[in-house]
């Protein structure tokens, strides 16, 4: 039997309860030894980051999990990660030899997540769903709905806690 190919899994991350649920789902149901997980962060256009001008269109460089866990790195990119999410990913990294990286984009989450799929050549992308009601979804637009309909890879949407 041939060895299974390493997969690259994109995990859309905003540290909401639904993206925490997506992280748990990836750890329990999707990731297998040797896979790579890329945390995809999309910050609003106006979010300040000292290096943003340099990476406005391409996003930040890929940041290894251990480096991303350092406070000064988080501050440099303007992200405030949830400790529980990072602990789940660190445990997966150790127990299954999974490489975990982070990448930060700036702009509209819907468009940037779809760009990230192509840019990072992910095999699948997983994101949480906040479960907006029909009116809010019509006004704000559902990120998960947009990604499901426009991404060039399989998309899994994980419902957050009710």
PDB file of C-alpha atoms in Angstrom:
ATOM      1  CA  UNK A   1       0.000   0.000   0.000  1.00  0.00           C
ATOM      2  CA  UNK A   2       1.400   3.408  -0.971  1.00  0.00           C
ATOM      3  CA  UNK A   3       2.024   5.997   1.731  1.00  0.00           C
ATOM      4  CA  UNK A   4      -0.692   8.612   1.943  1.00  0.00           C
ATOM      5  CA  UNK A   5       0.162  12.024   0.565  1.00  0.00           C
ATOM      6  CA  UNK A   6       0.681  14.840   3.040  1.00  0.00           C
ATOM      7  CA  UNK A   7      -2.357  17.102   2.937  1.00  0.00           C
ATOM      8  CA  UNK A   8      -2.463  20.817   3.529  1.00  0.00           C
ATOM      9  CA  UNK A   9      -5.542  21.877   5.490  1.00  0.00           C
ATOM     10  CA  UNK A  10      -6.522  25.522   5.665  1.00  0.00           C
ATOM     11  CA  UNK A  11      -8.192  26.510   8.937  1.00  0.00           C
ATOM     12  CA  UNK A  12      -9.903  29.914   8.813  1.00  0.00           C
ATOM     13  CA  UNK A  13      -9.322  31.557  12.177  1.00  0.00           C
ATOM     14  CA  UNK A  14     -10.854  34.502  14.006  1.00  0.00           C
ATOM     15  CA  UNK A  15     -10.768  32.908  17.495  1.00  0.00           C
ATOM     16  CA  UNK A  16     -14.572  33.056  17.808  1.00  0.00           C
ATOM     17  CA  UNK A  17     -16.406  30.157  19.457  1.00  0.00           C
ATOM     18  CA  UNK A  18     -17.233  28.818  15.982  1.00  0.00           C
ATOM     19  CA  UNK A  19     -13.598  28.848  14.847  1.00  0.00           C
ATOM     20  CA  UNK A  20     -12.675  27.095  18.116  1.00  0.00           C
ATOM     21  CA  UNK A  21     -15.284  24.450  17.241  1.00  0.00           C
ATOM     22  CA  UNK A  22     -13.717  24.168  13.766  1.00  0.00           C
ATOM     23  CA  UNK A  23     -10.274  23.674  15.356  1.00  0.00           C
ATOM     24  CA  UNK A  24     -11.611  20.885  17.576  1.00  0.00           C
ATOM     25  CA  UNK A  25     -13.342  19.291  14.574  1.00  0.00           C
ATOM     26  CA  UNK A  26     -10.134  19.358  12.503  1.00  0.00           C
ATOM     27  CA  UNK A  27      -8.175  17.788  15.388  1.00  0.00           C
ATOM     28  CA  UNK A  28     -10.764  15.051  15.999  1.00  0.00           C
ATOM     29  CA  UNK A  29     -11.947  14.232  12.484  1.00  0.00           C
ATOM     30  CA  UNK A  30      -9.665  15.421   9.721  1.00  0.00           C
ATOM     31  CA  UNK A  31      -5.974  15.736  10.464  1.00  0.00           C
ATOM     32  CA  UNK A  32      -3.757  12.698  10.202  1.00  0.00           C
ATOM     33  CA  UNK A  33      -0.037  12.160  10.836  1.00  0.00           C
ATOM     34  CA  UNK A  34       2.181  14.169   8.521  1.00  0.00           C
ATOM     35  CA  UNK A  35      -0.487  16.670   7.460  1.00  0.00           C
ATOM     36  CA  UNK A  36       0.080  20.398   7.465  1.00  0.00           C
ATOM     37  CA  UNK A  37      -2.407  22.870   8.984  1.00  0.00           C
ATOM     38  CA  UNK A  38      -2.276  26.511   7.982  1.00  0.00           C
ATOM     39  CA  UNK A  39      -4.171  28.929  10.218  1.00  0.00           C
ATOM     40  CA  UNK A  40      -5.572  31.577   7.890  1.00  0.00           C
ATOM     41  CA  UNK A  41      -6.250  34.905   9.575  1.00  0.00           C
ATOM     42  CA  UNK A  42      -7.936  37.765   7.745  1.00  0.00           C
ATOM     43  CA  UNK A  43      -7.763  41.112   9.491  1.00  0.00           C
ATOM     44  CA  UNK A  44      -9.864  44.093   8.399  1.00  0.00           C
ATOM     45  CA  UNK A  45      -8.270  46.459   5.879  1.00  0.00           C
ATOM     46  CA  UNK A  46      -7.835  49.197   8.488  1.00  0.00           C
ATOM     47  CA  UNK A  47      -6.111  46.909  11.019  1.00  0.00           C
ATOM     48  CA  UNK A  48      -2.698  48.321  11.786  1.00  0.00           C
ATOM     49  CA  UNK A  49       0.371  46.210  11.241  1.00  0.00           C
ATOM     50  CA  UNK A  50       3.859  47.583  10.880  1.00  0.00           C
ATOM     51  CA  UNK A  51       4.682  45.329   7.932  1.00  0.00           C
ATOM     52  CA  UNK A  52       1.276  45.431   6.279  1.00  0.00           C
ATOM     53  CA  UNK A  53       2.369  47.689   3.407  1.00  0.00           C
ATOM     54  CA  UNK A  54       4.925  45.093   2.402  1.00  0.00           C
ATOM     55  CA  UNK A  55       2.407  42.228   2.397  1.00  0.00           C
ATOM     56  CA  UNK A  56      -0.860  43.969   1.594  1.00  0.00           C
ATOM     57  CA  UNK A  57      -1.584  41.830  -1.457  1.00  0.00           C
ATOM     58  CA  UNK A  58       0.264  38.600  -0.611  1.00  0.00           C
ATOM     59  CA  UNK A  59      -0.303  38.347   3.133  1.00  0.00           C
ATOM     60  CA  UNK A  60       2.367  37.737   5.752  1.00  0.00           C
ATOM     61  CA  UNK A  61       5.038  35.087   5.351  1.00  0.00           C
ATOM     62  CA  UNK A  62       4.139  31.646   6.734  1.00  0.00           C
ATOM     63  CA  UNK A  63       4.836  31.680  10.477  1.00  0.00           C
ATOM     64  CA  UNK A  64       5.632  28.403  12.322  1.00  0.00           C
ATOM     65  CA  UNK A  65       3.334  27.728  15.305  1.00  0.00           C
ATOM     66  CA  UNK A  66       6.036  28.033  17.991  1.00  0.00           C
ATOM     67  CA  UNK A  67       7.108  31.407  16.616  1.00  0.00           C
ATOM     68  CA  UNK A  68       3.463  32.496  16.247  1.00  0.00           C
ATOM     69  CA  UNK A  69       2.877  31.706  19.936  1.00  0.00           C
ATOM     70  CA  UNK A  70       5.410  34.395  20.967  1.00  0.00           C
ATOM     71  CA  UNK A  71       3.739  37.574  22.244  1.00  0.00           C
ATOM     72  CA  UNK A  72       5.977  39.935  20.258  1.00  0.00           C
ATOM     73  CA  UNK A  73       5.130  38.124  17.000  1.00  0.00           C
ATOM     74  CA  UNK A  74       1.404  38.319  17.775  1.00  0.00           C
ATOM     75  CA  UNK A  75       1.726  42.033  18.546  1.00  0.00           C
ATOM     76  CA  UNK A  76       3.706  42.658  15.351  1.00  0.00           C
ATOM     77  CA  UNK A  77       0.882  41.246  13.231  1.00  0.00           C
ATOM     78  CA  UNK A  78      -1.985  42.627  15.310  1.00  0.00           C
ATOM     79  CA  UNK A  79      -3.502  39.263  16.260  1.00  0.00           C
ATOM     80  CA  UNK A  80      -4.642  38.127  19.683  1.00  0.00           C
ATOM     81  CA  UNK A  81      -4.817  34.315  19.525  1.00  0.00           C
ATOM     82  CA  UNK A  82      -6.919  32.228  21.848  1.00  0.00           C
ATOM     83  CA  UNK A  83      -4.713  30.136  24.134  1.00  0.00           C
ATOM     84  CA  UNK A  84      -7.011  27.087  23.916  1.00  0.00           C
ATOM     85  CA  UNK A  85      -6.835  27.032  20.091  1.00  0.00           C
ATOM     86  CA  UNK A  86      -3.035  27.229  20.158  1.00  0.00           C
ATOM     87  CA  UNK A  87      -2.866  24.436  22.768  1.00  0.00           C
ATOM     88  CA  UNK A  88      -5.088  22.157  20.643  1.00  0.00           C
ATOM     89  CA  UNK A  89      -2.871  22.781  17.612  1.00  0.00           C
ATOM     90  CA  UNK A  90       0.330  22.314  19.595  1.00  0.00           C
ATOM     91  CA  UNK A  91      -0.959  18.957  20.886  1.00  0.00           C
ATOM     92  CA  UNK A  92      -1.782  17.844  17.314  1.00  0.00           C
ATOM     93  CA  UNK A  93       1.622  18.991  16.186  1.00  0.00           C
ATOM     94  CA  UNK A  94       3.329  16.824  18.802  1.00  0.00           C
ATOM     95  CA  UNK A  95       1.084  13.747  18.781  1.00  0.00           C
ATOM     96  CA  UNK A  96       0.665  13.430  15.008  1.00  0.00           C
ATOM     97  CA  UNK A  97       3.792  15.187  13.724  1.00  0.00           C
ATOM     98  CA  UNK A  98       1.594  17.804  12.088  1.00  0.00           C
ATOM     99  CA  UNK A  99       3.231  20.976  10.852  1.00  0.00           C
ATOM    100  CA  UNK A 100       1.207  24.018  11.929  1.00  0.00           C
ATOM    101  CA  UNK A 101       1.785  27.398  10.292  1.00  0.00           C
ATOM    102  CA  UNK A 102      -0.037  30.725  10.427  1.00  0.00           C
ATOM    103  CA  UNK A 103      -0.615  33.256   7.656  1.00  0.00           C
ATOM    104  CA  UNK A 104      -2.244  36.658   7.942  1.00  0.00           C
ATOM    105  CA  UNK A 105      -4.068  38.549   5.224  1.00  0.00           C
ATOM    106  CA  UNK A 106      -5.680  41.991   5.292  1.00  0.00           C
ATOM    107  CA  UNK A 107      -8.974  42.812   3.598  1.00  0.00           C
ATOM    108  CA  UNK A 108     -12.408  41.286   3.027  1.00  0.00           C
ATOM    109  CA  UNK A 109     -12.551  37.862   4.713  1.00  0.00           C
ATOM    110  CA  UNK A 110     -14.634  36.293   1.945  1.00  0.00           C
ATOM    111  CA  UNK A 111     -12.269  37.274  -0.872  1.00  0.00           C
ATOM    112  CA  UNK A 112      -9.052  36.749   1.074  1.00  0.00           C
ATOM    113  CA  UNK A 113     -10.032  33.235   2.217  1.00  0.00           C
ATOM    114  CA  UNK A 114     -10.686  32.239  -1.388  1.00  0.00           C
ATOM    115  CA  UNK A 115      -7.379  33.829  -2.471  1.00  0.00           C
ATOM    116  CA  UNK A 116      -5.607  31.950   0.339  1.00  0.00           C
ATOM    117  CA  UNK A 117      -6.968  28.627  -0.930  1.00  0.00           C
ATOM    118  CA  UNK A 118      -5.190  29.200  -4.249  1.00  0.00           C
ATOM    119  CA  UNK A 119      -2.130  30.956  -2.812  1.00  0.00           C
ATOM    120  CA  UNK A 120      -1.436  28.244  -0.232  1.00  0.00           C
ATOM    121  CA  UNK A 121      -2.582  25.357  -2.458  1.00  0.00           C
ATOM    122  CA  UNK A 122      -4.643  23.843   0.361  1.00  0.00           C
ATOM    123  CA  UNK A 123      -6.359  20.510  -0.226  1.00  0.00           C
ATOM    124  CA  UNK A 124      -9.365  21.590   1.845  1.00  0.00           C
ATOM    125  CA  UNK A 125     -10.427  24.500   4.015  1.00  0.00           C
ATOM    126  CA  UNK A 126     -12.379  24.392   7.273  1.00  0.00           C
ATOM    127  CA  UNK A 127     -14.177  27.349   8.792  1.00  0.00           C
ATOM    128  CA  UNK A 128     -16.629  28.045  11.546  1.00  0.00           C
ATOM    129  CA  UNK A 129     -20.119  29.382  11.025  1.00  0.00           C
ATOM    130  CA  UNK A 130     -21.592  31.905  13.422  1.00  0.00           C
ATOM    131  CA  UNK A 131     -25.132  31.069  12.381  1.00  0.00           C
ATOM    132  CA  UNK A 132     -26.310  34.571  11.511  1.00  0.00           C
ATOM    133  CA  UNK A 133     -30.049  34.867  11.058  1.00  0.00           C
ATOM    134  CA  UNK A 134     -31.440  35.442   7.540  1.00  0.00           C
ATOM    135  CA  UNK A 135     -31.595  39.239   7.923  1.00  0.00           C
ATOM    136  CA  UNK A 136     -28.044  39.674   9.242  1.00  0.00           C
ATOM    137  CA  UNK A 137     -26.775  37.225   6.621  1.00  0.00           C
ATOM    138  CA  UNK A 138     -28.484  39.256   3.874  1.00  0.00           C
ATOM    139  CA  UNK A 139     -27.045  42.528   5.193  1.00  0.00           C
ATOM    140  CA  UNK A 140     -23.557  41.385   6.176  1.00  0.00           C
ATOM    141  CA  UNK A 141     -23.106  38.483   3.798  1.00  0.00           C
ATOM    142  CA  UNK A 142     -22.102  35.086   5.073  1.00  0.00           C
ATOM    143  CA  UNK A 143     -18.366  34.427   4.869  1.00  0.00           C
ATOM    144  CA  UNK A 144     -18.917  30.656   4.980  1.00  0.00           C
ATOM    145  CA  UNK A 145     -21.560  30.798   2.236  1.00  0.00           C
ATOM    146  CA  UNK A 146     -19.263  32.845  -0.008  1.00  0.00           C
ATOM    147  CA  UNK A 147     -16.305  30.507   0.556  1.00  0.00           C
ATOM    148  CA  UNK A 148     -18.417  27.382  -0.068  1.00  0.00           C
ATOM    149  CA  UNK A 149     -19.548  28.837  -3.407  1.00  0.00           C
ATOM    150  CA  UNK A 150     -16.240  30.336  -4.564  1.00  0.00           C
ATOM    151  CA  UNK A 151     -13.299  28.357  -3.151  1.00  0.00           C
ATOM    152  CA  UNK A 152     -11.461  26.046  -5.552  1.00  0.00           C
ATOM    153  CA  UNK A 153     -11.168  23.200  -3.002  1.00  0.00           C
ATOM    154  CA  UNK A 154     -13.536  21.250  -0.749  1.00  0.00           C
ATOM    155  CA  UNK A 155     -14.881  23.374   2.124  1.00  0.00           C
ATOM    156  CA  UNK A 156     -16.105  22.138   5.499  1.00  0.00           C
ATOM    157  CA  UNK A 157     -18.254  24.477   7.573  1.00  0.00           C
ATOM    158  CA  UNK A 158     -18.409  23.667  11.288  1.00  0.00           C
ATOM    159  CA  UNK A 159     -21.328  25.050  13.238  1.00  0.00           C
ATOM    160  CA  UNK A 160     -20.313  26.880  16.390  1.00  0.00           C
ATOM    161  CA  UNK A 161     -21.960  26.302  19.754  1.00  0.00           C
ATOM    162  CA  UNK A 162     -25.592  27.390  19.841  1.00  0.00           C
TER     163      UNK A 162
END
